[in-house]
Amino acid sequence: MIKGKVDIMGVFIDQGNLEDAANRSIDFLNTDGCKMIITPNTEIIMSAQENLKLRQIINTADLVIPDGIGLIYASKIQKKGLTERVTGVDLMHKILSHCNETEKSIYILGGKPGVAKKACENIKSKLPGITIKGFRDGYFKEEEESEIIEKINELNPDILFVALGAPKQEIWMGQYREKLNSKMIMGVGGSVDVLAGTVKRAPEIYQKLGLEWFYRLLKEPWRYKRMMVLPKFMIKVIFSK
Ligand code: UDP
């Protein structure tokens, strides 16, 4: 059972493990309105310090999971209730597996041209019970957005997965959520690349040791600038204790 939200620097994160998050997400499929799932890591929490629109969108989401080991450290230092990291990619797998059993439908928006298509092909071959309503790459102009929403609503998927990178996808979801007919919208970032097979996840040992960020740094060293927020985040956490 998810117990409640924990405040990490003004951003409210749901307590609970992967199982709790999956159960909660599955419940969303049987309720009214379009529920929103956001998976912030440390970088997003840091962006949300200055970007108040982003913070407000995260804080109005229906489920916010701690997708960064930094959040767990922060929670431990500040004696709050987050016990373990819950990744977006793991939650997406759980949701997809439920969709397979219950014949629900999905749409994937985002990724470089061809990536969402490949992810959908891989999903369909592993989980044939899922209906793929459609996909589209994430490199479009603002003028095209209302047409994209119209098209998605016509196709009427149960779930829309959005992979436009953070914080673009969160802002986008916040802007269009009310206009969507879907039951659920989830920001999935690089998970679409993992599902397409274009990016590999860190080996399990890195995941277990909370070092997935380090593996990513080794594989994509150009991300170091983005990752420099990690030590800044930890300093902020320690001094706001
Ligand atoms: N992306 C996109 N449109 C954009 C920017 C990014 O579709 O305008 C996609 C990108 O191709 C990748 C995903 O968003 O598939 C995740 O991007 P990023 O590496 O920035 O996010 P993270 O992996 O940190 O979630």
mmCIF file of C-alpha atoms and ligand atoms in Angstrom:
data_model
loop_
_atom_site.group_PDB
_atom_site.id
_atom_site.type_symbol
_atom_site.label_atom_id
_atom_site.label_comp_id
_atom_site.label_asym_id
_atom_site.label_seq_id
_atom_site.Cartn_x
_atom_site.Cartn_y
_atom_site.Cartn_z
ATOM 1 C CA MET A 1 0.000 0.000 0.000
ATOM 2 C CA ILE A 2 1.360 3.432 -0.881
ATOM 3 C CA LYS A 3 1.469 5.436 2.334
ATOM 4 C CA GLY A 4 1.650 8.992 1.155
ATOM 5 C CA LYS A 5 3.911 11.633 -0.271
ATOM 6 C CA VAL A 6 7.325 12.735 0.886
ATOM 7 C CA ASP A 7 8.553 16.293 0.356
ATOM 8 C CA ILE A 8 11.986 16.403 -1.269
ATOM 9 C CA MET A 9 12.877 20.075 -1.760
ATOM 10 C CA GLY A 10 9.324 21.088 -2.494
ATOM 11 C CA VAL A 11 8.649 18.175 -4.838
ATOM 12 C CA PHE A 12 6.210 15.558 -3.545
ATOM 13 C CA ILE A 13 7.234 11.958 -4.196
ATOM 14 C CA ASP A 14 5.114 8.884 -3.504
ATOM 15 C CA GLN A 15 6.306 6.346 -0.972
ATOM 16 C CA GLY A 16 6.269 2.654 -1.752
ATOM 17 C CA ASN A 17 8.068 0.093 -3.850
ATOM 18 C CA LEU A 18 7.701 -0.972 -7.476
ATOM 19 C CA GLU A 19 4.827 -3.319 -6.646
ATOM 20 C CA ASP A 20 2.908 -0.482 -4.943
ATOM 21 C CA ALA A 21 3.507 1.839 -7.884
ATOM 22 C CA ALA A 22 2.385 -0.833 -10.361
ATOM 23 C CA ASN A 23 -0.828 -1.535 -8.415
ATOM 24 C CA ARG A 24 -1.585 2.142 -8.207
ATOM 25 C CA SER A 25 -1.001 2.608 -11.965
ATOM 26 C CA ILE A 26 -3.235 -0.349 -12.802
ATOM 27 C CA ASP A 27 -6.001 1.165 -10.654
ATOM 28 C CA PHE A 28 -5.756 4.361 -12.730
ATOM 29 C CA LEU A 29 -6.961 2.409 -15.749
ATOM 30 C CA ASN A 30 -10.330 1.915 -14.075
ATOM 31 C CA THR A 31 -10.937 5.485 -12.973
ATOM 32 C CA ASP A 32 -12.187 8.650 -14.658
ATOM 33 C CA GLY A 33 -9.980 11.272 -16.238
ATOM 34 C CA CYS A 34 -6.423 11.083 -17.512
ATOM 35 C CA LYS A 35 -4.056 10.141 -14.680
ATOM 36 C CA MET A 36 -0.453 11.327 -14.907
ATOM 37 C CA ILE A 37 2.698 9.470 -13.822
ATOM 38 C CA ILE A 38 6.019 11.267 -13.476
ATOM 39 C CA THR A 39 9.380 9.651 -12.726
ATOM 40 C CA PRO A 40 11.756 12.346 -11.450
ATOM 41 C CA ASN A 41 15.434 11.853 -10.843
ATOM 42 C CA THR A 42 17.808 14.223 -9.067
ATOM 43 C CA GLU A 43 18.240 16.421 -12.152
ATOM 44 C CA ILE A 44 14.507 17.018 -12.386
ATOM 45 C CA ILE A 45 14.227 17.884 -8.697
ATOM 46 C CA MET A 46 17.017 20.414 -9.203
ATOM 47 C CA SER A 47 15.317 21.898 -12.311
ATOM 48 C CA ALA A 48 12.093 22.133 -10.308
ATOM 49 C CA GLN A 49 13.826 24.422 -7.794
ATOM 50 C CA GLU A 50 13.877 27.244 -10.341
ATOM 51 C CA ASN A 51 11.291 26.041 -12.822
ATOM 52 C CA LEU A 52 8.102 26.559 -10.830
ATOM 53 C CA LYS A 53 5.884 25.439 -13.676
ATOM 54 C CA LEU A 54 7.695 22.102 -13.713
ATOM 55 C CA ARG A 55 7.360 21.807 -9.938
ATOM 56 C CA GLN A 56 3.655 22.558 -10.086
ATOM 57 C CA ILE A 57 3.112 19.944 -12.810
ATOM 58 C CA ILE A 58 4.980 17.267 -10.828
ATOM 59 C CA ASN A 59 3.018 18.160 -7.709
ATOM 60 C CA THR A 60 -0.292 17.722 -9.498
ATOM 61 C CA ALA A 61 0.652 14.294 -10.911
ATOM 62 C CA ASP A 62 -1.253 11.276 -9.614
ATOM 63 C CA LEU A 63 1.853 9.172 -9.093
ATOM 64 C CA VAL A 64 5.438 10.409 -8.712
ATOM 65 C CA ILE A 65 8.094 7.732 -8.291
ATOM 66 C CA PRO A 66 11.681 8.237 -7.086
ATOM 67 C CA ASP A 67 13.669 7.362 -10.214
ATOM 68 C CA GLY A 68 17.057 8.403 -8.878
ATOM 69 C CA ILE A 69 19.274 7.093 -6.119
ATOM 70 C CA GLY A 70 19.943 10.714 -5.051
ATOM 71 C CA LEU A 71 16.309 10.979 -3.943
ATOM 72 C CA ILE A 72 16.689 7.951 -1.704
ATOM 73 C CA TYR A 73 19.874 9.345 -0.146
ATOM 74 C CA ALA A 74 18.104 12.683 0.382
ATOM 75 C CA SER A 75 15.177 10.925 2.017
ATOM 76 C CA LYS A 76 17.504 8.948 4.301
ATOM 77 C CA ILE A 77 19.493 12.045 5.332
ATOM 78 C CA GLN A 78 16.314 14.013 5.999
ATOM 79 C CA LYS A 79 14.684 11.005 7.701
ATOM 80 C CA LYS A 80 11.748 10.867 5.296
ATOM 81 C CA GLY A 81 10.009 7.771 4.062
ATOM 82 C CA LEU A 82 11.491 6.798 0.684
ATOM 83 C CA THR A 83 13.071 3.389 1.032
ATOM 84 C CA GLU A 84 14.041 2.324 -2.467
ATOM 85 C CA ARG A 85 14.477 3.609 -5.979
ATOM 86 C CA VAL A 86 11.568 2.850 -8.317
ATOM 87 C CA THR A 87 12.576 3.294 -11.929
ATOM 88 C CA GLY A 88 10.353 4.446 -14.765
ATOM 89 C CA VAL A 89 11.616 1.653 -16.987
ATOM 90 C CA ASP A 90 10.672 -1.025 -14.413
ATOM 91 C CA LEU A 91 7.256 0.525 -13.836
ATOM 92 C CA MET A 92 6.680 0.762 -17.591
ATOM 93 C CA HIS A 93 7.471 -2.974 -17.891
ATOM 94 C CA LYS A 94 4.967 -3.777 -15.139
ATOM 95 C CA ILE A 95 2.280 -1.655 -16.781
ATOM 96 C CA LEU A 96 2.971 -3.226 -20.177
ATOM 97 C CA SER A 97 2.737 -6.688 -18.699
ATOM 98 C CA HIS A 98 -0.668 -5.804 -17.212
ATOM 99 C CA CYS A 99 -1.765 -4.413 -20.600
ATOM 100 C CA ASN A 100 -0.759 -7.711 -22.157
ATOM 101 C CA GLU A 101 -2.949 -9.688 -19.757
ATOM 102 C CA THR A 102 -5.934 -7.372 -20.049
ATOM 103 C CA GLU A 103 -5.627 -6.472 -23.755
ATOM 104 C CA LYS A 104 -5.199 -2.761 -23.161
ATOM 105 C CA SER A 105 -3.915 -0.383 -25.802
ATOM 106 C CA ILE A 106 -0.958 1.990 -25.915
ATOM 107 C CA TYR A 107 0.564 4.797 -27.988
ATOM 108 C CA ILE A 108 4.221 5.835 -27.769
ATOM 109 C CA LEU A 109 5.169 9.424 -28.543
ATOM 110 C CA GLY A 110 8.840 10.337 -28.569
ATOM 111 C CA GLY A 111 12.367 9.273 -29.333
ATOM 112 C CA LYS A 112 14.384 9.739 -32.494
ATOM 113 C CA PRO A 113 12.725 8.748 -35.784
ATOM 114 C CA GLY A 114 12.277 4.964 -35.874
ATOM 115 C CA VAL A 115 12.827 4.442 -32.131
ATOM 116 C CA ALA A 116 9.151 4.423 -31.018
ATOM 117 C CA LYS A 117 8.318 2.155 -33.971
ATOM 118 C CA LYS A 118 11.068 -0.319 -33.014
ATOM 119 C CA ALA A 119 10.002 -0.177 -29.344
ATOM 120 C CA CYS A 120 6.415 -0.980 -30.394
ATOM 121 C CA GLU A 121 7.569 -3.893 -32.578
ATOM 122 C CA ASN A 122 9.586 -5.327 -29.684
ATOM 123 C CA ILE A 123 6.662 -4.872 -27.270
ATOM 124 C CA LYS A 124 4.244 -6.544 -29.655
ATOM 125 C CA SER A 125 6.511 -9.534 -30.234
ATOM 126 C CA LYS A 126 7.044 -10.106 -26.484
ATOM 127 C CA LEU A 127 3.576 -9.086 -25.302
ATOM 128 C CA PRO A 128 1.120 -9.912 -28.103
ATOM 129 C CA GLY A 129 -1.944 -9.148 -25.962
ATOM 130 C CA ILE A 130 -1.225 -5.420 -26.147
ATOM 131 C CA THR A 131 -2.875 -3.351 -28.857
ATOM 132 C CA ILE A 132 -0.465 -0.828 -30.318
ATOM 133 C CA LYS A 133 -2.651 2.087 -31.363
ATOM 134 C CA GLY A 134 0.250 4.084 -32.771
ATOM 135 C CA PHE A 135 3.609 5.774 -32.342
ATOM 136 C CA ARG A 136 5.374 8.916 -33.444
ATOM 137 C CA ASP A 137 8.869 10.305 -33.032
ATOM 138 C CA GLY A 138 9.448 13.153 -30.626
ATOM 139 C CA TYR A 139 10.871 15.724 -33.018
ATOM 140 C CA PHE A 140 7.931 17.852 -34.101
ATOM 141 C CA LYS A 141 7.126 21.546 -34.256
ATOM 142 C CA GLU A 142 4.872 23.287 -31.771
ATOM 143 C CA GLU A 143 2.399 24.009 -34.600
ATOM 144 C CA GLU A 144 1.927 20.258 -35.075
ATOM 145 C CA GLU A 145 0.971 19.568 -31.477
ATOM 146 C CA SER A 146 -2.793 20.096 -31.678
ATOM 147 C CA GLU A 147 -2.921 17.759 -34.684
ATOM 148 C CA ILE A 148 -0.900 15.170 -32.732
ATOM 149 C CA ILE A 149 -3.362 15.353 -29.816
ATOM 150 C CA GLU A 150 -6.322 15.066 -32.192
ATOM 151 C CA LYS A 151 -4.797 12.005 -33.841
ATOM 152 C CA ILE A 152 -4.048 10.330 -30.494
ATOM 153 C CA ASN A 153 -7.612 11.002 -29.317
ATOM 154 C CA GLU A 154 -8.984 9.498 -32.531
ATOM 155 C CA LEU A 155 -6.926 6.355 -31.931
ATOM 156 C CA ASN A 156 -8.018 6.427 -28.276
ATOM 157 C CA PRO A 157 -5.242 4.403 -26.580
ATOM 158 C CA ASP A 158 -5.713 3.466 -22.916
ATOM 159 C CA ILE A 159 -2.192 4.677 -22.168
ATOM 160 C CA LEU A 160 0.018 7.323 -23.745
ATOM 161 C CA PHE A 161 3.746 6.996 -23.057
ATOM 162 C CA VAL A 162 5.643 10.242 -23.648
ATOM 163 C CA ALA A 163 9.405 10.210 -24.268
ATOM 164 C CA LEU A 164 10.499 13.750 -25.054
ATOM 165 C CA GLY A 165 13.314 13.929 -22.487
ATOM 166 C CA ALA A 166 13.056 15.768 -19.182
ATOM 167 C CA PRO A 167 11.759 18.355 -18.426
ATOM 168 C CA LYS A 168 10.201 18.789 -21.865
ATOM 169 C CA GLN A 169 7.967 15.732 -21.495
ATOM 170 C CA GLU A 170 6.663 16.817 -18.073
ATOM 171 C CA ILE A 171 5.809 20.301 -19.351
ATOM 172 C CA TRP A 172 4.178 18.768 -22.423
ATOM 173 C CA MET A 173 2.113 16.342 -20.369
ATOM 174 C CA GLY A 174 1.017 19.100 -18.018
ATOM 175 C CA GLN A 175 -0.094 21.183 -20.979
ATOM 176 C CA TYR A 176 -2.068 18.491 -22.799
ATOM 177 C CA ARG A 177 -3.256 16.110 -20.118
ATOM 178 C CA GLU A 178 -6.725 17.675 -19.849
ATOM 179 C CA LYS A 179 -7.229 17.423 -23.610
ATOM 180 C CA LEU A 180 -6.502 13.691 -23.779
ATOM 181 C CA ASN A 181 -9.086 10.917 -23.732
ATOM 182 C CA SER A 182 -6.576 8.328 -22.512
ATOM 183 C CA LYS A 183 -6.808 6.869 -19.026
ATOM 184 C CA MET A 184 -3.149 7.415 -18.282
ATOM 185 C CA ILE A 185 -0.192 9.438 -19.476
ATOM 186 C CA MET A 186 3.344 8.614 -18.353
ATOM 187 C CA GLY A 187 6.661 10.353 -18.980
ATOM 188 C CA VAL A 188 9.149 7.633 -19.850
ATOM 189 C CA GLY A 189 12.220 9.456 -21.220
ATOM 190 C CA GLY A 190 15.013 7.119 -22.249
ATOM 191 C CA SER A 191 12.935 3.972 -21.512
ATOM 192 C CA VAL A 192 11.728 4.042 -25.091
ATOM 193 C CA ASP A 193 15.350 3.680 -26.217
ATOM 194 C CA VAL A 194 15.792 0.731 -23.857
ATOM 195 C CA LEU A 195 12.632 -0.914 -25.243
ATOM 196 C CA ALA A 196 13.820 -0.283 -28.801
ATOM 197 C CA GLY A 197 17.199 -1.791 -27.932
ATOM 198 C CA THR A 198 19.107 1.344 -28.951
ATOM 199 C CA VAL A 199 20.294 1.929 -25.360
ATOM 200 C CA LYS A 200 21.247 -0.809 -22.896
ATOM 201 C CA ARG A 201 20.428 -0.583 -19.213
ATOM 202 C CA ALA A 202 23.258 -0.859 -16.718
ATOM 203 C CA PRO A 203 24.055 -4.431 -15.644
ATOM 204 C CA GLU A 204 22.148 -5.501 -12.548
ATOM 205 C CA ILE A 205 25.153 -5.147 -10.265
ATOM 206 C CA TYR A 206 25.284 -1.381 -11.004
ATOM 207 C CA GLN A 207 21.527 -1.137 -10.384
ATOM 208 C CA LYS A 208 21.801 -2.998 -7.066
ATOM 209 C CA LEU A 209 24.675 -0.834 -5.871
ATOM 210 C CA GLY A 210 22.820 2.372 -6.797
ATOM 211 C CA LEU A 211 25.440 3.117 -9.432
ATOM 212 C CA GLU A 212 23.321 3.131 -12.568
ATOM 213 C CA TRP A 213 24.147 6.849 -12.977
ATOM 214 C CA PHE A 214 27.876 5.952 -12.990
ATOM 215 C CA TYR A 215 27.410 3.337 -15.705
ATOM 216 C CA ARG A 216 25.481 5.892 -17.746
ATOM 217 C CA LEU A 217 28.290 8.387 -17.273
ATOM 218 C CA LEU A 218 30.784 5.836 -18.584
ATOM 219 C CA LYS A 219 28.609 5.091 -21.609
ATOM 220 C CA GLU A 220 27.498 8.655 -22.339
ATOM 221 C CA PRO A 221 30.317 10.852 -20.962
ATOM 222 C CA TRP A 222 28.839 13.963 -22.603
ATOM 223 C CA ARG A 223 26.116 13.811 -19.963
ATOM 224 C CA TYR A 224 28.618 14.800 -17.260
ATOM 225 C CA LYS A 225 27.449 18.439 -17.334
ATOM 226 C CA ARG A 226 23.868 17.376 -16.591
ATOM 227 C CA MET A 227 25.128 15.058 -13.862
ATOM 228 C CA MET A 228 27.068 17.802 -12.109
ATOM 229 C CA VAL A 229 23.791 18.698 -10.402
ATOM 230 C CA LEU A 230 24.109 15.516 -8.305
ATOM 231 C CA PRO A 231 26.782 16.806 -5.894
ATOM 232 C CA LYS A 232 25.009 20.200 -5.793
ATOM 233 C CA PHE A 233 21.789 18.409 -4.895
ATOM 234 C CA MET A 234 23.463 16.437 -2.091
ATOM 235 C CA ILE A 235 25.025 19.604 -0.622
ATOM 236 C CA LYS A 236 21.622 21.288 -0.661
ATOM 237 C CA VAL A 237 20.032 18.273 1.046
ATOM 238 C CA ILE A 238 22.670 18.161 3.782
ATOM 239 C CA PHE A 239 22.394 21.887 4.522
ATOM 240 C CA SER A 240 18.606 21.906 4.537
ATOM 241 C CA LYS A 241 18.500 19.012 7.024
HETATM 242 N N1 UDP B 1 13.590 13.266 -27.160
HETATM 243 C C1 UDP B 1 12.587 13.535 -28.069
HETATM 244 N N2 UDP B 1 12.370 14.836 -28.430
HETATM 245 C C2 UDP B 1 13.097 15.864 -27.951
HETATM 246 C C3 UDP B 1 14.114 15.566 -26.986
HETATM 247 C C4 UDP B 1 14.338 14.250 -26.609
HETATM 248 O O1 UDP B 1 11.903 12.640 -28.541
HETATM 249 O O2 UDP B 1 12.850 17.004 -28.329
HETATM 250 C C5 UDP B 1 13.814 11.863 -26.778
HETATM 251 C C6 UDP B 1 15.213 11.346 -27.045
HETATM 252 O O3 UDP B 1 15.342 10.981 -28.402
HETATM 253 C C7 UDP B 1 15.291 10.151 -26.114
HETATM 254 C C8 UDP B 1 14.347 10.542 -24.962
HETATM 255 O O4 UDP B 1 13.688 11.721 -25.382
HETATM 256 O O5 UDP B 1 14.698 9.036 -26.733
HETATM 257 C C9 UDP B 1 15.073 10.772 -23.666
HETATM 258 O O6 UDP B 1 15.901 11.872 -23.760
HETATM 259 P P1 UDP B 1 16.963 12.251 -22.648
HETATM 260 O O7 UDP B 1 18.203 11.468 -22.821
HETATM 261 O O8 UDP B 1 17.106 13.719 -22.696
HETATM 262 O O9 UDP B 1 16.197 11.884 -21.296
HETATM 263 P P2 UDP B 1 16.441 10.812 -20.158
HETATM 264 O O10 UDP B 1 17.124 9.616 -20.743
HETATM 265 O O11 UDP B 1 17.270 11.509 -19.141
HETATM 266 O O12 UDP B 1 15.070 10.500 -19.665
#
